[in-house]
Short mmCIF file of C-alpha atoms in Angstrom, two decimals:
data_model
loop_
_atom_site.label_atom_id
_atom_site.label_comp_id
_atom_site.label_asym_id
_atom_site.label_seq_id
_atom_site.Cartn_x
_atom_site.Cartn_y
_atom_site.Cartn_z
CA MET A 191 214.82 92.56 45.50
CA SER A 192 214.43 89.23 47.30
CA ALA A 193 212.92 88.39 50.66
CA VAL A 194 212.24 85.49 53.01
CA GLY A 195 209.01 85.05 54.92
CA VAL A 196 207.79 82.68 57.64
CA VAL A 197 204.49 82.11 59.41
CA ASP A 198 204.49 82.51 63.20
CA ARG A 199 202.59 80.31 65.67
CA ALA A 200 199.58 82.63 65.47
CA GLY A 201 199.37 82.10 61.72
CA TRP A 202 200.61 85.50 60.57
CA ALA A 203 203.27 85.81 57.91
CA GLU A 204 206.25 88.04 58.57
CA LEU A 205 209.47 88.86 56.78
CA VAL A 206 212.76 87.57 58.16
CA ARG A 207 215.54 90.12 58.51
CA ASN A 208 218.81 89.38 56.76
CA THR A 209 222.25 89.62 58.35
CA GLY A 210 222.24 93.36 57.62
CA GLY A 211 219.04 93.82 59.59
CA ARG A 212 216.86 94.50 56.56
CA THR A 213 213.87 92.59 55.24
CA LEU A 214 214.70 93.14 51.56
CA THR A 215 217.89 91.82 49.95
CA PRO A 216 219.10 93.19 46.61
CA SER A 217 219.19 90.33 44.08
CA VAL A 218 222.82 91.02 43.24
CA VAL A 219 225.76 88.60 43.25
CA LEU A 220 229.41 89.66 43.40
CA PHE A 221 232.19 87.16 42.66
CA THR A 222 235.15 88.00 44.89
CA GLY A 223 237.24 84.91 44.15
CA PRO A 224 237.10 81.53 42.43
CA ASP A 225 235.22 80.01 45.39
CA GLN A 226 233.65 83.01 47.09
CA VAL A 227 230.60 85.16 46.37
CA LEU A 228 228.85 88.00 48.15
CA VAL A 229 225.11 88.52 47.87
CA GLY A 230 222.88 91.51 48.58
CA ALA A 231 223.62 95.10 49.56
CA THR A 232 227.39 94.59 49.77
CA ALA A 233 227.42 93.15 46.28
CA ARG A 234 225.28 95.97 44.92
CA ASN A 235 227.45 98.64 46.57
CA SER A 236 230.53 97.11 44.95
CA ALA A 237 229.03 97.06 41.45
CA VAL A 238 230.58 100.41 40.51
CA LEU A 239 234.08 99.29 41.52
CA GLN A 240 233.86 95.71 40.23
CA PRO A 241 231.36 95.70 37.34
CA ASP A 242 233.02 92.70 35.67
CA ASP A 243 232.32 90.56 38.74
CA CYS A 244 228.80 91.73 39.50
CA VAL A 245 225.60 90.23 38.09
CA GLN A 246 221.98 91.21 38.67
CA PHE A 247 218.55 90.72 37.06
CA ILE A 248 219.45 87.07 36.59
CA LYS A 249 215.75 86.18 36.59
CA ARG A 250 215.57 87.38 32.99
CA GLU A 251 218.13 84.79 31.94
CA MET A 252 216.65 81.76 33.70
CA GLY A 253 216.28 78.91 31.22
CA ASN A 254 218.48 80.64 28.63
CA PRO A 255 221.06 78.03 27.51
CA HIS A 256 223.05 80.66 25.62
CA TYR A 257 223.75 82.86 28.65
CA SER A 258 226.57 82.46 31.13
CA PHE A 259 228.20 85.06 33.35
CA ILE A 260 232.00 84.91 33.15
CA ASP A 261 233.70 86.72 36.01
CA SER A 262 237.14 88.35 36.01
CA HIS A 263 238.68 85.06 37.12
CA GLN A 264 237.32 83.51 33.89
CA VAL A 265 234.98 81.27 35.84
CA GLU A 266 231.70 80.57 34.06
CA HIS A 267 228.39 80.69 35.97
CA ARG A 268 225.09 79.52 34.49
CA PRO A 269 221.88 81.39 35.46
CA GLU A 270 220.84 78.42 37.60
CA GLN A 271 224.08 78.74 39.58
CA VAL A 272 223.74 82.50 40.07
CA SER A 273 220.17 82.02 41.26
CA ALA A 274 221.39 79.23 43.57
CA TYR A 275 223.89 81.60 45.21
CA LEU A 276 221.03 84.00 45.90
CA LEU A 277 218.83 81.26 47.32
CA ARG A 278 221.65 79.85 49.46
CA ALA A 279 222.43 83.28 50.93
CA LEU A 280 218.75 83.92 51.68
CA ALA A 281 218.33 80.52 53.33
CA ASP A 282 221.51 80.89 55.41
CA GLY A 283 220.51 84.37 56.54
CA ALA A 284 217.05 83.14 57.52
CA ALA A 285 218.55 80.18 59.39
CA GLU A 286 220.72 82.56 61.40
CA ALA A 287 217.77 84.79 62.23
CA LEU A 288 215.44 81.91 63.13
CA GLY A 289 218.00 79.86 65.00
CA GLU A 290 217.33 76.70 63.01
CA PRO A 291 218.25 75.31 59.58
CA VAL A 292 216.10 76.25 56.57
CA GLN A 293 215.59 73.35 54.18
CA ASP A 294 212.01 73.26 52.84
CA VAL A 295 211.06 76.23 50.67
CA VAL A 296 208.35 77.64 48.43
CA ILE A 297 209.80 79.84 45.67
CA THR A 298 207.90 82.45 43.70
CA VAL A 299 208.27 82.91 39.94
CA PRO A 300 206.75 85.28 37.38
CA ALA A 301 203.36 83.95 36.28
CA TYR A 302 204.44 84.03 32.66
CA PHE A 303 207.48 81.81 33.24
CA ASP A 304 207.32 78.85 30.86
CA ASP A 305 208.25 75.24 31.56
CA THR A 306 211.93 75.81 30.78
CA ARG A 307 212.26 78.73 33.19
CA ARG A 308 210.32 76.95 35.93
CA LYS A 309 212.54 73.90 35.57
CA ALA A 310 215.61 76.15 35.73
CA THR A 311 214.30 77.67 38.96
CA ALA A 312 213.69 74.22 40.42
CA ASP A 313 217.25 73.26 39.41
CA ALA A 314 218.59 76.38 41.17
CA ALA A 315 216.89 75.28 44.39
CA ARG A 316 218.47 71.84 44.10
CA ILE A 317 221.92 73.30 43.41
CA ALA A 318 221.49 75.44 46.53
CA GLY A 319 220.77 72.28 48.55
CA LEU A 320 217.15 73.21 49.25
CA ASN A 321 214.04 71.05 49.15
CA LEU A 322 211.55 72.75 46.87
CA LEU A 323 208.00 72.19 48.10
CA ARG A 324 206.34 74.23 45.38
CA LEU A 325 206.71 76.97 42.82
CA VAL A 326 204.01 79.63 43.05
CA ASN A 327 203.24 82.47 40.66
CA GLU A 328 204.09 85.86 42.11
CA PRO A 329 200.70 87.54 41.48
CA THR A 330 198.98 84.53 43.07
CA ALA A 331 201.21 84.85 46.12
CA ALA A 332 200.36 88.54 46.38
CA ALA A 333 196.64 87.74 46.21
CA ILE A 334 197.06 85.12 48.95
CA SER A 335 198.62 87.78 51.17
CA TYR A 336 195.80 90.18 50.33
CA GLY A 337 193.15 87.54 51.05
CA VAL A 338 194.66 86.53 54.37
CA GLN A 339 195.20 90.11 55.57
CA HIS A 340 191.95 91.67 54.40
CA GLY A 341 189.57 88.88 53.43
CA ASP A 342 187.67 91.07 50.96
CA ALA A 343 185.67 88.93 48.55
CA GLY A 344 185.60 89.90 44.90
CA THR A 345 187.50 89.95 41.64
CA VAL A 346 191.02 91.34 41.84
CA LEU A 347 193.35 92.30 39.02
CA VAL A 348 196.98 92.02 40.17
CA TYR A 349 199.32 94.27 38.20
CA ASP A 350 202.82 93.04 39.08
CA LEU A 351 205.60 95.25 37.74
CA GLY A 352 208.97 94.53 39.33
CA GLY A 353 212.56 95.22 38.44
CA GLY A 354 212.82 92.71 35.61
CA THR A 355 209.44 91.18 34.79
CA PHE A 356 205.77 92.07 34.36
CA ASP A 357 202.72 89.93 35.11
CA VAL A 358 199.02 90.64 35.10
CA THR A 359 196.60 88.22 36.70
CA LEU A 360 192.85 88.23 37.13
CA MET A 361 191.52 86.24 40.08
CA LYS A 362 188.62 85.72 42.42
CA VAL A 363 189.45 86.13 46.09
CA SER A 364 187.16 85.18 48.98
CA GLY A 365 187.58 84.51 52.67
CA ASP A 366 188.74 80.96 52.08
CA SER A 367 189.89 80.70 48.46
CA CYS A 368 191.99 82.28 45.75
CA GLU A 369 191.08 81.22 42.21
CA VAL A 370 193.04 82.49 39.21
CA ILE A 371 190.93 83.19 36.11
CA ALA A 372 193.64 84.21 33.64
CA THR A 373 197.24 85.40 33.53
CA ASP A 374 199.61 86.99 31.03
CA GLY A 375 202.86 88.90 31.09
CA ASP A 376 206.26 89.74 29.69
CA ARG A 377 209.36 88.26 31.32
CA ASN A 378 211.53 91.05 29.87
CA LEU A 379 209.72 94.16 31.03
CA GLY A 380 210.27 96.07 34.26
CA GLY A 381 212.16 98.72 36.19
CA PHE A 382 215.41 97.60 34.58
CA ASP A 383 214.10 98.96 31.27
CA PHE A 384 213.18 102.25 32.93
CA ASP A 385 216.74 102.50 34.27
CA ASN A 386 218.12 101.85 30.79
CA ALA A 387 215.95 104.61 29.32
CA LEU A 388 217.24 107.05 31.94
CA MET A 389 220.81 105.96 31.30
CA ARG A 390 220.51 106.58 27.57
CA TYR A 391 219.10 110.05 28.21
CA VAL A 392 221.86 110.92 30.69
CA ALA A 393 224.55 109.66 28.30
CA GLU A 394 223.15 111.79 25.47
CA ARG A 395 223.02 114.91 27.66
CA VAL A 396 226.56 114.34 28.98
CA ALA A 397 227.82 114.12 25.38
CA GLU A 398 225.99 117.36 24.55
CA LEU A 399 227.62 119.03 27.57
CA GLY A 400 231.09 118.11 26.31
CA GLY A 401 231.60 114.81 28.11
CA ASP A 402 232.45 111.39 26.70
CA GLU A 403 230.37 110.41 23.69
CA ASP A 404 230.80 106.72 24.51
CA LEU A 405 229.91 106.98 28.20
CA LEU A 406 228.03 103.68 28.30
CA GLU A 407 230.80 101.72 26.59
CA ASP A 408 232.98 101.92 29.71
CA PRO A 409 231.82 99.24 32.19
CA TYR A 410 232.91 101.30 35.22
CA LEU A 411 231.15 104.46 34.04
CA THR A 412 228.11 102.39 33.03
CA ALA A 413 227.87 100.92 36.53
CA GLU A 414 228.16 104.40 38.04
CA VAL A 415 225.51 105.85 35.73
CA ARG A 416 223.17 102.92 36.45
CA GLU A 417 223.49 103.47 40.19
CA ARG A 418 222.77 107.21 39.85
CA CYS A 419 219.82 106.58 37.53
CA GLU A 420 218.29 104.03 39.88
CA LEU A 421 218.40 106.65 42.62
CA ALA A 422 216.97 109.28 40.26
CA LYS A 423 214.08 106.97 39.37
CA THR A 424 213.27 106.61 43.07
CA ASP A 425 213.55 110.38 43.61
CA LEU A 426 211.11 111.09 40.79
CA SER A 427 208.41 109.06 42.53
CA GLN A 428 208.48 111.72 45.28
CA ALA A 429 209.81 114.89 43.63
CA ARG A 430 209.00 116.70 40.39
CA ARG A 431 212.64 116.92 39.33
CA THR A 432 216.06 115.55 40.21
CA VAL A 433 219.70 115.83 39.11
CA VAL A 434 222.05 113.05 38.01
CA ARG A 435 225.72 113.95 38.47
CA VAL A 436 228.27 112.05 36.39
CA GLY A 437 232.04 112.38 36.15
CA SER A 438 233.12 112.16 32.52
CA GLY A 439 236.47 113.06 31.07
CA ARG A 440 238.01 115.78 33.22
CA SER A 441 234.68 117.30 34.23
CA ALA A 442 231.63 116.52 36.29
CA HIS A 443 228.29 117.02 34.59
CA ALA A 444 224.88 117.62 36.15
CA VAL A 445 221.89 116.38 34.16
CA GLU A 446 218.51 117.62 35.34
CA ILE A 447 215.53 115.33 34.75
CA THR A 448 211.89 116.22 35.38
CA ARG A 449 209.16 113.74 36.20
CA GLU A 450 207.44 114.64 32.94
CA GLN A 451 210.59 113.79 30.96
CA PHE A 452 210.95 110.48 32.79
CA GLU A 453 207.32 109.59 32.15
CA GLU A 454 207.81 110.30 28.46
CA MET A 455 210.85 107.97 28.43
CA ILE A 456 208.96 105.06 29.98
CA GLU A 457 205.66 105.58 28.16
CA PRO A 458 206.37 102.86 25.53
CA TYR A 459 206.98 100.32 28.30
CA LEU A 460 203.83 101.33 30.17
CA HIS A 461 201.90 101.04 26.93
CA ARG A 462 203.13 97.46 26.59
CA THR A 463 201.69 96.68 30.02
CA GLU A 464 198.42 98.36 29.01
CA VAL A 465 198.14 96.16 25.91
CA LEU A 466 198.73 93.04 28.02
CA VAL A 467 196.16 94.07 30.63
CA GLU A 468 193.47 94.87 28.09
CA GLY A 469 194.26 91.70 26.13
CA LEU A 470 193.94 89.61 29.27
CA LEU A 471 190.51 90.96 30.07
CA GLU A 472 189.36 90.51 26.48
CA ASP A 473 190.60 86.91 26.32
CA ALA A 474 188.99 86.11 29.67
CA GLY A 475 185.69 87.70 28.62
CA TRP A 476 185.71 90.19 31.51
CA SER A 477 185.09 93.92 31.60
CA TRP A 478 186.45 96.53 33.97
CA ASP A 479 183.01 96.81 35.54
CA GLN A 480 183.43 93.24 36.77
CA VAL A 481 186.78 93.98 38.44
CA ASP A 482 186.30 95.00 42.07
CA ARG A 483 189.86 95.99 42.94
CA VAL A 484 193.19 96.63 41.23
CA LEU A 485 196.20 95.51 43.25
CA PRO A 486 199.60 97.05 42.29
CA VAL A 487 202.52 94.81 43.26
CA GLY A 488 206.26 95.20 42.67
CA GLY A 489 208.56 98.11 43.37
CA SER A 490 208.00 99.76 39.99
CA THR A 491 204.32 100.33 40.82
CA ARG A 492 205.42 103.14 43.16
CA ILE A 493 205.98 105.27 40.06
CA PRO A 494 203.11 107.81 39.89
CA ALA A 495 202.63 107.25 36.15
CA VAL A 496 201.99 103.55 36.76
CA ARG A 497 199.30 104.23 39.33
CA ALA A 498 197.78 106.88 37.08
CA LEU A 499 197.66 104.35 34.24
CA LEU A 500 195.86 101.82 36.43
CA GLU A 501 193.31 104.39 37.52
CA LYS A 502 192.76 105.49 33.91
CA LEU A 503 192.22 101.93 32.72
CA SER A 504 190.05 100.69 35.55
CA GLY A 505 188.16 103.81 36.54
CA LYS A 506 189.02 103.16 40.19
CA LYS A 507 191.92 103.99 42.48
CA PRO A 508 194.44 101.17 42.97
CA ASP A 509 194.13 99.32 46.29
CA LEU A 510 197.32 100.20 48.19
CA ARG A 511 196.69 98.15 51.32
CA VAL A 512 199.40 95.59 50.58
CA HIS A 513 203.09 96.45 50.54
CA PRO A 514 204.31 96.35 46.92
CA ASP A 515 207.67 94.81 47.88
CA GLU A 516 206.44 92.46 50.61
CA ALA A 517 203.08 91.08 49.45
CA VAL A 518 204.52 88.34 47.22
CA CYS A 519 206.84 87.02 49.93
CA LEU A 520 204.17 87.12 52.65
CA GLY A 521 201.74 85.22 50.44
CA ALA A 522 204.39 82.62 49.61
CA ALA A 523 205.03 82.15 53.34
CA GLN A 524 201.32 81.53 53.93
CA LEU A 525 201.27 78.96 51.14
CA ALA A 526 204.47 77.33 52.42
CA ALA A 527 202.87 76.81 55.83
CA GLN A 528 199.89 75.13 54.19
CA VAL A 529 201.99 72.92 51.91
CA ALA A 530 204.34 71.89 54.72
CA ALA A 531 201.41 71.06 57.00
CA ALA A 532 199.78 68.97 54.28
CA ALA A 533 203.02 67.10 53.61
CA GLY A 534 203.40 66.33 57.30
CA SER A 535 199.71 65.60 57.87
CA GLY A 536 199.67 68.42 60.39
CA GLU A 537 197.59 71.55 60.65
CA ALA A 538 198.74 74.88 59.27
CA PRO A 539 198.65 77.74 61.78
CA GLY A 540 196.17 80.52 61.14
CA LYS A 541 193.94 81.05 58.15
CA GLU A 542 194.07 78.72 55.13
CA LEU A 543 193.15 79.57 51.57
CA ALA A 544 192.29 77.08 48.86
CA VAL A 545 194.54 78.16 45.97
CA ARG A 546 193.70 77.39 42.34
CA ASP A 547 196.05 78.63 39.65
CA VAL A 548 196.06 78.37 35.85
CA THR A 549 198.52 77.48 33.10
CA SER A 550 200.47 80.44 31.78
CA GLN A 551 201.39 78.70 28.50
CA SER A 552 199.57 76.33 26.16
CA MET A 553 200.98 72.81 25.85
CA GLY A 554 200.58 70.61 22.80
CA ILE A 555 202.03 68.07 20.39
CA VAL A 556 203.29 68.13 16.80
CA VAL A 557 200.91 66.37 14.40
CA THR A 558 200.54 65.95 10.64
CA ALA A 559 197.90 67.92 8.77
CA ASP A 560 194.75 65.97 7.80
CA ASP A 561 195.14 66.80 4.11
CA ASP A 562 198.95 66.70 3.88
CA ALA A 563 200.98 64.20 5.89
CA ALA A 564 204.16 66.11 5.06
CA GLN A 565 202.88 69.28 6.76
CA LEU A 566 203.49 69.50 10.50
CA LEU A 567 201.26 71.51 12.82
CA ASN A 568 201.06 72.26 16.52
CA ASP A 569 197.96 70.83 18.19
CA VAL A 570 197.21 72.49 21.56
CA VAL A 571 196.25 69.90 24.17
CA ILE A 572 196.16 72.00 27.35
CA ALA A 573 195.15 75.56 26.55
CA ARG A 574 196.59 78.61 28.27
CA ASN A 575 194.66 79.68 31.40
CA THR A 576 193.41 76.14 32.09
CA ALA A 577 192.97 75.55 35.83
CA ILE A 578 195.78 73.46 37.34
CA PRO A 579 196.54 70.78 38.21
CA ALA A 580 195.16 69.69 34.84
CA MET A 581 195.03 66.43 32.90
CA VAL A 582 193.79 66.16 29.29
CA GLU A 583 193.65 63.13 27.01
CA ARG A 584 193.67 63.32 23.22
CA THR A 585 193.58 60.48 20.68
CA TYR A 586 195.77 60.48 17.57
CA ARG A 587 196.26 57.82 14.87
CA THR A 588 199.10 56.06 13.11
CA VAL A 589 199.70 56.98 9.46
CA ALA A 590 200.97 53.67 8.04
CA GLU A 591 200.33 49.94 8.14
CA ASP A 592 202.47 48.11 10.73
CA GLN A 593 204.08 51.37 11.80
CA ASP A 594 206.84 50.47 14.26
CA ALA A 595 207.37 53.84 16.03
CA VAL A 596 206.17 57.41 16.42
CA SER A 597 208.20 60.52 17.18
CA VAL A 598 206.49 62.45 19.97
CA GLN A 599 207.29 66.17 20.05
CA LEU A 600 205.74 68.10 22.94
CA THR A 601 205.34 71.83 22.48
CA GLU A 602 204.75 75.02 24.40
CA GLY A 603 203.10 78.01 22.77
CA GLU A 604 200.04 79.28 20.99
CA GLY A 605 198.47 78.43 17.64
CA GLU A 606 199.07 75.86 14.90
CA VAL A 607 202.18 77.39 13.30
CA LEU A 608 205.09 75.22 14.39
CA GLU A 609 207.70 77.95 13.97
CA ARG A 610 206.00 80.02 16.68
CA VAL A 611 206.16 77.44 19.47
CA ASN A 612 208.94 75.87 21.53
CA ILE A 613 209.72 72.16 21.24
CA LEU A 614 210.06 70.93 24.83
CA THR A 615 211.20 67.45 23.88
CA GLU A 616 211.34 65.00 20.98
CA GLN A 617 211.25 61.31 21.82
CA PRO A 618 210.73 58.16 19.71
CA VAL A 619 208.21 55.67 21.11
CA ASP A 620 208.20 52.07 19.85
CA LEU A 621 204.86 50.62 18.75
CA PRO A 622 203.75 46.97 18.90
CA SER A 623 203.85 45.10 15.59
CA GLY A 624 200.77 44.51 13.53
CA LEU A 625 198.97 47.80 14.06
CA PRO A 626 196.78 48.86 11.12
CA ALA A 627 197.00 52.29 9.58
CA GLY A 628 194.88 54.69 11.62
CA ALA A 629 195.37 52.76 14.88
CA PRO A 630 194.42 54.99 17.85
CA LEU A 631 197.15 56.25 20.19
CA ARG A 632 196.01 58.15 23.28
CA LEU A 633 198.13 60.95 24.70
CA ARG A 634 197.63 61.87 28.34
CA MET A 635 199.17 65.23 29.20
CA SER A 636 199.16 66.76 32.66
CA TYR A 637 200.27 70.06 34.13
CA ASP A 638 201.14 70.03 37.84
CA THR A 639 200.85 72.71 40.52
CA ASP A 640 204.44 73.82 39.89
CA GLY A 641 203.63 74.48 36.23
CA LEU A 642 205.68 71.52 34.98
CA VAL A 643 204.48 69.19 32.21
CA HIS A 644 204.14 65.39 32.17
CA ALA A 645 202.94 63.12 29.34
CA GLU A 646 202.16 59.42 28.69
CA LEU A 647 201.24 57.51 25.52
CA PHE A 648 198.79 54.57 25.31
CA ASP A 649 198.05 51.99 22.60
CA GLU A 650 194.24 51.81 22.55
CA THR A 651 194.18 48.82 20.17
CA ASN A 652 195.88 46.57 22.72
CA ASP A 653 194.84 48.59 25.80
CA ARG A 654 198.41 49.04 27.00
CA ARG A 655 200.64 51.86 28.23
CA LEU A 656 203.54 52.57 25.89
CA GLY A 657 205.42 54.66 28.41
CA GLU A 658 206.02 58.12 29.76
CA ILE A 659 207.37 60.81 27.50
CA GLU A 660 210.53 61.94 29.24
CA LEU A 661 210.91 65.70 28.99
CA GLU A 662 214.63 65.94 28.40
CA ARG A 663 214.17 69.70 28.11
CA PRO A 664 217.12 70.46 25.80
CA LEU A 665 217.24 74.07 27.04
CA ASN A 666 217.73 72.97 30.66
CA LEU A 667 220.60 71.36 32.52
CA ASP A 668 220.58 67.58 32.69
CA SER A 669 220.40 65.90 36.11
CA GLY A 670 224.10 65.02 36.09
CA ARG A 671 225.12 68.64 35.53
CA VAL A 672 222.78 69.79 38.30
CA GLU A 673 224.41 67.36 40.73
CA GLU A 674 227.88 68.56 39.70
CA MET A 675 226.86 72.14 40.41
CA ARG A 676 225.30 71.12 43.71
CA ALA A 677 228.57 69.48 44.78
CA ALA A 678 230.52 72.58 43.67
CA MET A 679 228.17 74.76 45.72
CA GLN A 680 229.33 72.94 48.87
CA ARG A 681 232.83 74.27 48.23
CA MET A 682 231.68 77.86 47.76
CA THR A 683 231.68 80.49 50.49
CA VAL A 684 228.45 82.46 50.11
CA GLY A 685 228.00 85.54 52.23
#
């Protein structure tokens, strides 16, 4: 689900209703022609009839250069483009409701999104013709909403389990500040996986009852089963049992599912969240006794088993005072008002919070081992969970007399093993002539409030700047391609 929020003149955030009169818009895109797309409930309702033209859960594919959605017209759409259609529809709907154009935006992202996925999200905003003021982590946005609405001081653990991603964030919240201590997550874990588990179970039972054995190989039947299983998942948050009815072959089959069966299906996924939560606290050096409140965010936290897990882990009942589907958007709206006011030298309406986030990924550089110049290692410069914005300097040395260049490879990931990290960019940097072996070169790496990385290299021998390391980001679109997509967006009808 997606939503748009604004802050009124009194300083309170509220959700903006879409053209259908609802505050939540399904994050679904339907391609109805070469130059026309539909977004939201209409697109979702058409998924069963037009599965080859319908795409959802695109957030999981952001920054994936190997993924494209090809519709039935054989038109290719990159994840950045699909996300841009969603953003454009949300902005246009908000503009209609507010009676004025929407241009400046703050966009939320999973806390565990890396540099590539954040850059892809920023590119999507540009393709949509929007001016991105800031990216903010979703758990942080939820905590901002909590802090503004309730103002309770203390340490809060935000457990954010949505449709496609999972984040866990530990933070201190007070009447005037929100400071993140540590964050972790899994960008491929959420309600979508619960739906898939239900679908597999239903398909197996239908086969046992004499229906098609390859039920999920038919895209139309798959779309129908997914829709029924999504409804069943919702039912099981309220009822102890439900029935999924599926037409297969010449018969209709009714598959009964109990809450206990569903909880058994999703237990491996919930265990993965448990491991991440416990690992976060251990890495941060915190115990459950030091956590004052547990804040469940995201639609999947309505599932009783999720809330039971949180109570088991923490020893306290989850704090349900914020809306699981709305808290992130309301917090982002509060932050947007602050950022816009700061950019315009004005004053934000209502209560302001000082927001301090942390890095979700470690950033480093490839270096040679001290005892073996042929061995390459990853050297972490900015460690995960460092407060941002951050700037760290590290000095390295040349390996040969009169060395004329160095190859700078910036990395993202944990540990020294090079095969376990991502190479963000590789760029040669020319060196001045006459440097001795072991000449010092100083790397300055920074991490901005959007979670994007910047780096510069300095020659300490001659006290001069050698230049900025351009992050070409091979997994992302280049600027020319983004502009092409932005121009193409102007020709699209998005509704």
